[in-house]
CSV table of C-alpha atoms (C1' of nucleotides) in Angstrom, one decimal:
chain,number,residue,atom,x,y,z
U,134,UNK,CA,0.0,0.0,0.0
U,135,UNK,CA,1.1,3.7,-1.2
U,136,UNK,CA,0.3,6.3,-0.4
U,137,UNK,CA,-0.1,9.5,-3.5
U,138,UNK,CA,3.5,10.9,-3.0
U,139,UNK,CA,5.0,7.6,-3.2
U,140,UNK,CA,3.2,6.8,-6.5
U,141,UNK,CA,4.2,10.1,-8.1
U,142,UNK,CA,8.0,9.8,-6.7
U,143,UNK,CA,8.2,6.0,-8.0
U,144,UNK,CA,7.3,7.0,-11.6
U,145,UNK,CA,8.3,10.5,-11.8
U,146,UNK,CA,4.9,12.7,-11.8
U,147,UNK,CA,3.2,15.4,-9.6
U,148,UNK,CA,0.8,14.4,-7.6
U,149,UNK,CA,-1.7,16.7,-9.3
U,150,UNK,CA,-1.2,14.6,-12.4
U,151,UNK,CA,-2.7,11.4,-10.4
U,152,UNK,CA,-5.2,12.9,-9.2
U,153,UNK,CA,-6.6,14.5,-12.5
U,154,UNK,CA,-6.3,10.6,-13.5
U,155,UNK,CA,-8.7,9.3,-11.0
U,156,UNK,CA,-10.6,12.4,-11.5
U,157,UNK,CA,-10.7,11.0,-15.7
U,158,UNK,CA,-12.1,7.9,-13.6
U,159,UNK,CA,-8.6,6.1,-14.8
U,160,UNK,CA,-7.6,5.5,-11.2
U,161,UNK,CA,-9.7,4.5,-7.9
U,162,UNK,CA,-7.8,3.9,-5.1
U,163,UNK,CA,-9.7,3.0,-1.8
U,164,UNK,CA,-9.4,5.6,0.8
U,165,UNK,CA,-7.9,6.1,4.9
U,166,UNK,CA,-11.2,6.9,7.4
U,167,UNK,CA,-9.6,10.4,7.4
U,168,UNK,CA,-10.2,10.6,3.5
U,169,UNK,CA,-6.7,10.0,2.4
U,170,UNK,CA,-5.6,8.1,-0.8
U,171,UNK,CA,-4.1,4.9,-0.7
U,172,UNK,CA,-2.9,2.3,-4.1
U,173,UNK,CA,-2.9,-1.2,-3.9
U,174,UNK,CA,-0.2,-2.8,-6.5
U,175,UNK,CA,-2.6,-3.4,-9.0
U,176,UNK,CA,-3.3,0.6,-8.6
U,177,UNK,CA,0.2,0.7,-9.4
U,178,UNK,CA,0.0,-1.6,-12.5
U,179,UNK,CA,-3.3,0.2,-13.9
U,180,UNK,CA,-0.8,3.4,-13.5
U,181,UNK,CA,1.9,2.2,-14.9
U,182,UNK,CA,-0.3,1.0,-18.0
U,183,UNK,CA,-1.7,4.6,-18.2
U,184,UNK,CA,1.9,6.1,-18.4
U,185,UNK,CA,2.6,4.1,-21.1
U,186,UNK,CA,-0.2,4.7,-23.1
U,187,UNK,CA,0.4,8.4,-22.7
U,188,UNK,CA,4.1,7.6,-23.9
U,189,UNK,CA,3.4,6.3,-27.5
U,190,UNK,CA,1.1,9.2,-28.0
U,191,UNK,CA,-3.0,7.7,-26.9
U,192,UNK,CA,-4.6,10.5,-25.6
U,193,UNK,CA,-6.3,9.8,-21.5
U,194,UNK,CA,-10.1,9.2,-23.1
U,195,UNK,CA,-8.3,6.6,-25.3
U,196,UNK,CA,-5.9,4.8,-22.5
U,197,UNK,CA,-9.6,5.0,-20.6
U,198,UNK,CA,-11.3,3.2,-23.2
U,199,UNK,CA,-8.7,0.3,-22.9
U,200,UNK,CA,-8.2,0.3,-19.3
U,201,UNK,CA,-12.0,0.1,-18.6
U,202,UNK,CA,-11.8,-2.3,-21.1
U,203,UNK,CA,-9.8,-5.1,-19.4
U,204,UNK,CA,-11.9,-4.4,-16.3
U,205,UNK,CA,-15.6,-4.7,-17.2
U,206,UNK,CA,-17.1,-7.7,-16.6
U,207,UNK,CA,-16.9,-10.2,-18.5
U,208,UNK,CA,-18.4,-13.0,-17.9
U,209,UNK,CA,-20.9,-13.0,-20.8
U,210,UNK,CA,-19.5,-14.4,-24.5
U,211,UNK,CA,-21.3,-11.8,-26.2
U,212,UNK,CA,-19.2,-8.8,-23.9
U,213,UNK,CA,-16.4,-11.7,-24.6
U,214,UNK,CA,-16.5,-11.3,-28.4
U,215,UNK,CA,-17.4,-7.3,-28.2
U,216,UNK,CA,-14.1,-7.0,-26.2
U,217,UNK,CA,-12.1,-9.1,-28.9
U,218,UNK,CA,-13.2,-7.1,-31.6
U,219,UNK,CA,-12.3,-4.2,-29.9
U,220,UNK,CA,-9.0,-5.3,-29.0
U,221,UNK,CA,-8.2,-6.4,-32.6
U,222,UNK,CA,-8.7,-2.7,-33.6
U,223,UNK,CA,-6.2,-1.4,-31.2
U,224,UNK,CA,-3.9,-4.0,-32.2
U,225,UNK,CA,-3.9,-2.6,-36.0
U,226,UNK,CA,-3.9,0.8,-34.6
U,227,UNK,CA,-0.8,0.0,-33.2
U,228,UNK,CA,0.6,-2.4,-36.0
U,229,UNK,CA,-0.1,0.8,-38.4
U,230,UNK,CA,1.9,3.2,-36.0
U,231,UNK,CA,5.1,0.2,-35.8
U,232,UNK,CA,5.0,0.7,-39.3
U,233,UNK,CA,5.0,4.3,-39.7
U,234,UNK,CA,7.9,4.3,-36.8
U,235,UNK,CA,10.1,1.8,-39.2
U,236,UNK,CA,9.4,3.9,-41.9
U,237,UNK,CA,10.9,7.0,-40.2
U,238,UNK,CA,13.4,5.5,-38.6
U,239,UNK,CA,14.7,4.1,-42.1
U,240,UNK,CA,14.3,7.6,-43.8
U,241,UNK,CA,16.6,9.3,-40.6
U,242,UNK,CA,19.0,6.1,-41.3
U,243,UNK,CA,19.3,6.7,-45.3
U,244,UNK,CA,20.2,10.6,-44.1
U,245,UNK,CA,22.6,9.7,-41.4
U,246,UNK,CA,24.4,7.4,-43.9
U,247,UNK,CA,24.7,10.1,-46.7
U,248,UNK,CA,25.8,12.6,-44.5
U,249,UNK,CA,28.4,10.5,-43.6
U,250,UNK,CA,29.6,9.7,-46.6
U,251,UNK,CA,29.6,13.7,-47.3
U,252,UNK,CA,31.8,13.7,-44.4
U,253,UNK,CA,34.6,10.5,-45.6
U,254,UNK,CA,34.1,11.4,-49.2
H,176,UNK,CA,1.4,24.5,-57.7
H,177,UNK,CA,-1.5,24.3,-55.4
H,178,UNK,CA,-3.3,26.6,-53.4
H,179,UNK,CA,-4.4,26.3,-49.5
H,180,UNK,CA,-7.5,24.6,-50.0
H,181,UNK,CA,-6.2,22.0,-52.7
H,182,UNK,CA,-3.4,21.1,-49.8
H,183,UNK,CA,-6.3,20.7,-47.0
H,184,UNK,CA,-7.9,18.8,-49.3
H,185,UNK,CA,-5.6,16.9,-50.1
H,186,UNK,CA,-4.0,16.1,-46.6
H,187,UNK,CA,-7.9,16.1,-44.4
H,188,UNK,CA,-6.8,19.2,-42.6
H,189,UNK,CA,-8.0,22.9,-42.2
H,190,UNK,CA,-6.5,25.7,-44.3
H,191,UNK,CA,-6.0,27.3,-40.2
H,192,UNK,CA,-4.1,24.2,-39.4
H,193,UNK,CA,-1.7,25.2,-42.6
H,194,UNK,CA,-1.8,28.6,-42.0
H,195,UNK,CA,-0.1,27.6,-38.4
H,196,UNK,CA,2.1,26.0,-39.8
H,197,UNK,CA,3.2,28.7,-41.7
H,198,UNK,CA,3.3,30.9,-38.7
H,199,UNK,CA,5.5,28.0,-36.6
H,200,UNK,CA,8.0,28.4,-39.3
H,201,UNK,CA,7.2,24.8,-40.7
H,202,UNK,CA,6.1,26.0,-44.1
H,203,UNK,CA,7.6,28.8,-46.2
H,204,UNK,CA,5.2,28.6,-49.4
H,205,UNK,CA,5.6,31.5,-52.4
H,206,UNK,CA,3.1,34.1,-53.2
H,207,UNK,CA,0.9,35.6,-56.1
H,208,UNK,CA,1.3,39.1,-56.9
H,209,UNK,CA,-2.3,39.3,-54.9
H,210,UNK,CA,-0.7,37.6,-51.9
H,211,UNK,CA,-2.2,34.6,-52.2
H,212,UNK,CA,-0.5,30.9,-51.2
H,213,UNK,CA,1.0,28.8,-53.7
H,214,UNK,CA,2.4,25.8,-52.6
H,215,UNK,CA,4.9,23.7,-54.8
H,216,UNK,CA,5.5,20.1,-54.8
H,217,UNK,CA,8.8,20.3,-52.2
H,218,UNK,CA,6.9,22.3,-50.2
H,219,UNK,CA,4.0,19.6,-50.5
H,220,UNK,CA,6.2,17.1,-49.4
H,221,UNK,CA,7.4,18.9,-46.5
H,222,UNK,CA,3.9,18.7,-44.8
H,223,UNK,CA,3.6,15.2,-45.5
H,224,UNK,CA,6.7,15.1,-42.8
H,225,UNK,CA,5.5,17.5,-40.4
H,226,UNK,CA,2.0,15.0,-40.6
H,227,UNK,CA,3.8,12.0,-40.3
H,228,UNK,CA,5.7,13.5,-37.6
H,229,UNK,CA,2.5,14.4,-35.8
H,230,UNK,CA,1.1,11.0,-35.8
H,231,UNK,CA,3.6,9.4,-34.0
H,232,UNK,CA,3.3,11.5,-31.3
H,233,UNK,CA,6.2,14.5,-32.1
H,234,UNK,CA,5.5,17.9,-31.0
H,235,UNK,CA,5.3,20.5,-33.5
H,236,UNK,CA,8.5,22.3,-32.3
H,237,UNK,CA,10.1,19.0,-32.3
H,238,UNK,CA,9.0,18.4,-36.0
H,239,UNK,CA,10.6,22.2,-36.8
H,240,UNK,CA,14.0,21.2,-35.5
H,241,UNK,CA,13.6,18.2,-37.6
H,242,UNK,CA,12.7,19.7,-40.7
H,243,UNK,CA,15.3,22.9,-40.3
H,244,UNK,CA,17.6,20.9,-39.8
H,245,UNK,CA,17.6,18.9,-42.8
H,246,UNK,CA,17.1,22.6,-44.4
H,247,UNK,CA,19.8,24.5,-43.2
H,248,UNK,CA,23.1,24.9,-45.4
H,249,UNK,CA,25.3,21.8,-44.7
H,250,UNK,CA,28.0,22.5,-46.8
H,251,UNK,CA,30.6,23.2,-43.3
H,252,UNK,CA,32.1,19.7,-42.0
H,253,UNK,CA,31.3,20.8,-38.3
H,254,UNK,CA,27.6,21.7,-39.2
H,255,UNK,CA,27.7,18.4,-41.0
H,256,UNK,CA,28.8,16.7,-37.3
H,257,UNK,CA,26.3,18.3,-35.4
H,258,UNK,CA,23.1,17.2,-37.5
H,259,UNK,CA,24.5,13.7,-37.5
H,260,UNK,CA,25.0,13.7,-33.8
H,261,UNK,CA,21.5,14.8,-33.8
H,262,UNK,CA,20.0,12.5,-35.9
H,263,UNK,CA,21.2,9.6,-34.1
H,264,UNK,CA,19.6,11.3,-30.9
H,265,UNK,CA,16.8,11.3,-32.9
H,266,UNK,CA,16.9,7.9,-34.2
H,267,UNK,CA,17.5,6.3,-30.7
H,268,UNK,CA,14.3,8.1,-29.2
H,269,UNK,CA,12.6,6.5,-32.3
H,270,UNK,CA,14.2,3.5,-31.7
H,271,UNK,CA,12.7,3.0,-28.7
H,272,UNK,CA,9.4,4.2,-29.1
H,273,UNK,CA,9.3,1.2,-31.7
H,274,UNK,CA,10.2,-1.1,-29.1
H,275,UNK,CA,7.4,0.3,-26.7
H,276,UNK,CA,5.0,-0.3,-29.2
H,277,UNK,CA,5.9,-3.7,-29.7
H,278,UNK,CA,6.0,-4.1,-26.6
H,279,UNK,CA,2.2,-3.4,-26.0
H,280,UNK,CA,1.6,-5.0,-29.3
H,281,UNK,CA,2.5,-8.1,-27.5
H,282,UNK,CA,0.7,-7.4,-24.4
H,283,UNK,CA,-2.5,-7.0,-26.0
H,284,UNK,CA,-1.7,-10.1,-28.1
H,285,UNK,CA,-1.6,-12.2,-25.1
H,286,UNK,CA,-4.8,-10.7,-23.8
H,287,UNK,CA,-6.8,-11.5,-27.1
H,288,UNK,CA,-5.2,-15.2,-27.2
H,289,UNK,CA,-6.1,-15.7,-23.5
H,290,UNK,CA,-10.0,-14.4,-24.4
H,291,UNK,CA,-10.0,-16.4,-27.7
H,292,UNK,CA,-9.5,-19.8,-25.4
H,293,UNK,CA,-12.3,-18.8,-23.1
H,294,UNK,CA,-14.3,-18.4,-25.6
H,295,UNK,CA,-13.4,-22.0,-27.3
H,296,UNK,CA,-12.4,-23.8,-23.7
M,277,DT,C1',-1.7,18.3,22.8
M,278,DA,C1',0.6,21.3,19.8
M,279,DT,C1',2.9,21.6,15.6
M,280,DA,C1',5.1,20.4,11.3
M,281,DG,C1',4.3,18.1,7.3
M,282,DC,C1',1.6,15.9,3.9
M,283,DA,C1',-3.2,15.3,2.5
M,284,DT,C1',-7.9,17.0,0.7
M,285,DT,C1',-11.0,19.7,-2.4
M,286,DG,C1',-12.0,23.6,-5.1
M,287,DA,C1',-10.8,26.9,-8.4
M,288,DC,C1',-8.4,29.6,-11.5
M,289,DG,C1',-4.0,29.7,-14.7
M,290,DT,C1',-1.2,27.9,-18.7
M,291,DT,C1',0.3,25.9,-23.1
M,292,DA,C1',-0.1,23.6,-27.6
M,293,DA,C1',-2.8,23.1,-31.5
M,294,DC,C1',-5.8,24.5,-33.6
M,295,DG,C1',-11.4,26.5,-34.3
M,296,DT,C1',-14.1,30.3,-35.5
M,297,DA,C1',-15.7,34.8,-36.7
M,298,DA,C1',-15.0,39.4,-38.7
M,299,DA,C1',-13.5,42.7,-42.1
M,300,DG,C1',-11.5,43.2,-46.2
M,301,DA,C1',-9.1,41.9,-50.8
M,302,DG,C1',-8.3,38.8,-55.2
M,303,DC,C1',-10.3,36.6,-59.0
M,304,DA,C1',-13.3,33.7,-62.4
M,305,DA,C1',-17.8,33.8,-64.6
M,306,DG,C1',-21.6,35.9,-66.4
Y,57,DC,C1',-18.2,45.4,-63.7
Y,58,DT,C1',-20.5,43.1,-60.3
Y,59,DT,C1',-21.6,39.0,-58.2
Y,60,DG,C1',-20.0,35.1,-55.6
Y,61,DC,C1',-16.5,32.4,-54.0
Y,62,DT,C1',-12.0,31.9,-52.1
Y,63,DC,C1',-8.3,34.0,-50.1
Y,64,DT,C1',-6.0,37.4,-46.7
Y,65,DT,C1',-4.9,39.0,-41.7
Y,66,DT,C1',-6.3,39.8,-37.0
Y,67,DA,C1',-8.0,38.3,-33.0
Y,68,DC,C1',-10.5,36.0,-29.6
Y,69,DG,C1',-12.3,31.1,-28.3
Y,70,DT,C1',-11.6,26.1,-27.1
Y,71,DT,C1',-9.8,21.6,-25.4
Y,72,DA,C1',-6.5,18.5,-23.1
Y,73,DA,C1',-3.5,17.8,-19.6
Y,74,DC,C1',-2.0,19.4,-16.3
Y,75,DG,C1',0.3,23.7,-12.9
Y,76,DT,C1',-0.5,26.5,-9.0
Y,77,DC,C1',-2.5,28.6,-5.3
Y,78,DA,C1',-5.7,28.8,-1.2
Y,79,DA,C1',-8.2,27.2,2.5
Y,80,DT,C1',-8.7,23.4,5.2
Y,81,DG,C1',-8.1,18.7,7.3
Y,82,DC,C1',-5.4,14.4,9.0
Y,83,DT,C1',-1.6,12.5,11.6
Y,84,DA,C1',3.0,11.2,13.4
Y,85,DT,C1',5.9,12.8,16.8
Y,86,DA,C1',8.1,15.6,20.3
DNA sequence: TATAGCATTGACGTTAACGTAAAGAGCAAG
DNA sequence: CTTGCTCTTTACGTTAACGTCAATGCTATA
C-alpha cells in the first residue's frame, strides 16, 4: 500500500497529475477513514499502463477506453467477443503506428548514412 | 502549384491548421502578386513530414527542429557533425518508441489469445 | 496536545494546437 | 463590372493535460 506521493516519486509525476487521472475515472484507489488516498499494487499496475499509453502518444479518453476495457465484466460471450473485436482494432492501430515508426526511422538512417559519406568522401 | 484549399484537401486538414504551420516556421510557401499561397511540390512534401511527424506523437517544435535541420546549409564539416550527432539522438528516441510499441503490441496479443480460449475452452 | 508536514477539495491559470468569426481583398464567370 | 466564392490577416475562443495557489483537514511525533 502507497500512499499519492510515493506513486508520483516512484514514476516521476506530480501528484496533481494522479489525481486529474482518478478524476478521468482512470484511477480508484480506496481511501484512509480520514479521507486519504491509498494504491494497492494493481493501482500501481493500472498506472503504470496509463503512463505508457500516454508515452506512445493515446490521448487519457483513449488509454480510458482500454483500461475500462480489461476491467468490465466479462463474464458474458457476447461482452467476450465485443471486447475481442475491440481489442483487434487497437492491435492494428498499433501495428499501423510500428509501421509508420520503421518507416521514419529508415528515412533518418538513409540521411545519417549520406551525410556520412559527405563527411569521408 | 497548389493553393491552400487543394493542400487541406488533399491532406484532411484545415486551411487554419496550414496557416499555423506557416506561422511555426514549418512552411515557407511563395506568393501571387495578390498575396495569395502557392504551394509547390517540395513544399508539399514537407507537410507530409510534419504529418507523419505528428502522428507518431512528435510535438510540432520537435518536427521544426527536424525539418530545419535537414534545411539548413550543410556544406561546413562541423555543421555536418552536429546534424549527425543529432540525428542519431533522434533515431534512438525513435528507436525505442518502436520497441514500446511492440512491446504493447504483445501485451495486448496475449490478452486477445487468453479471451480467444475462453471463448473456445 | 501542539505543531510540522503531507493530505484534501475547489478553483483559477497555462500551453499547444488548432477553431471560429470578422473585415476586407483577389479573381473567375456571367 | 458586379456577383459570388476563395483568399487574406487579426483576434478572440476552445480543449486536453496538467500547474499552481488557497483554505482546510489528517496525523505522526516531540
Amino acid at each position: 500500500m502507497y500512499c499519492i506521493s510515493d506513486l508520483a516519486e516512484e514514476f516521476g509525476i506530480t501528484t496533481r497529475t494522479i489525481r486529474y487521472y482518478e478524476e478521468l475515472g482512470l484511477l480508484k484507489p480506496s481511501r484512509t477513514e480520514g479521507g486519504r488516498r491509498i494504491y494497492s499494487s494493481s493501482d500501481l499496475a493500472r498506472l503504470k499502463l496509463v503512463l505508457r499509453g500516454k508515452r506512445f502518444g493515446f490521448s487519457l479518453e483513449e488509454i480510458k477506453e482500454m483500461v475500462l476495457l480489461f476491467d468490465e465484466d466479462r463474464t458474458g460471450e457476447k461482452q467476450l467477443k465485443v471486447t475481442i473485436q475491440y481489442g483487434e482494432e487497437k492491435l492494428a492501430e498499433v501495428n499501423e503506428r510500428i509501421a509508420e515508426l520503421v518507416e521514419i526511422k529508415e528515412e533518418i538512417e538513409r540521411l545519417m548514412t549520406e551525410f556520412k559519406g559527405r563527411l569521408e568522401g
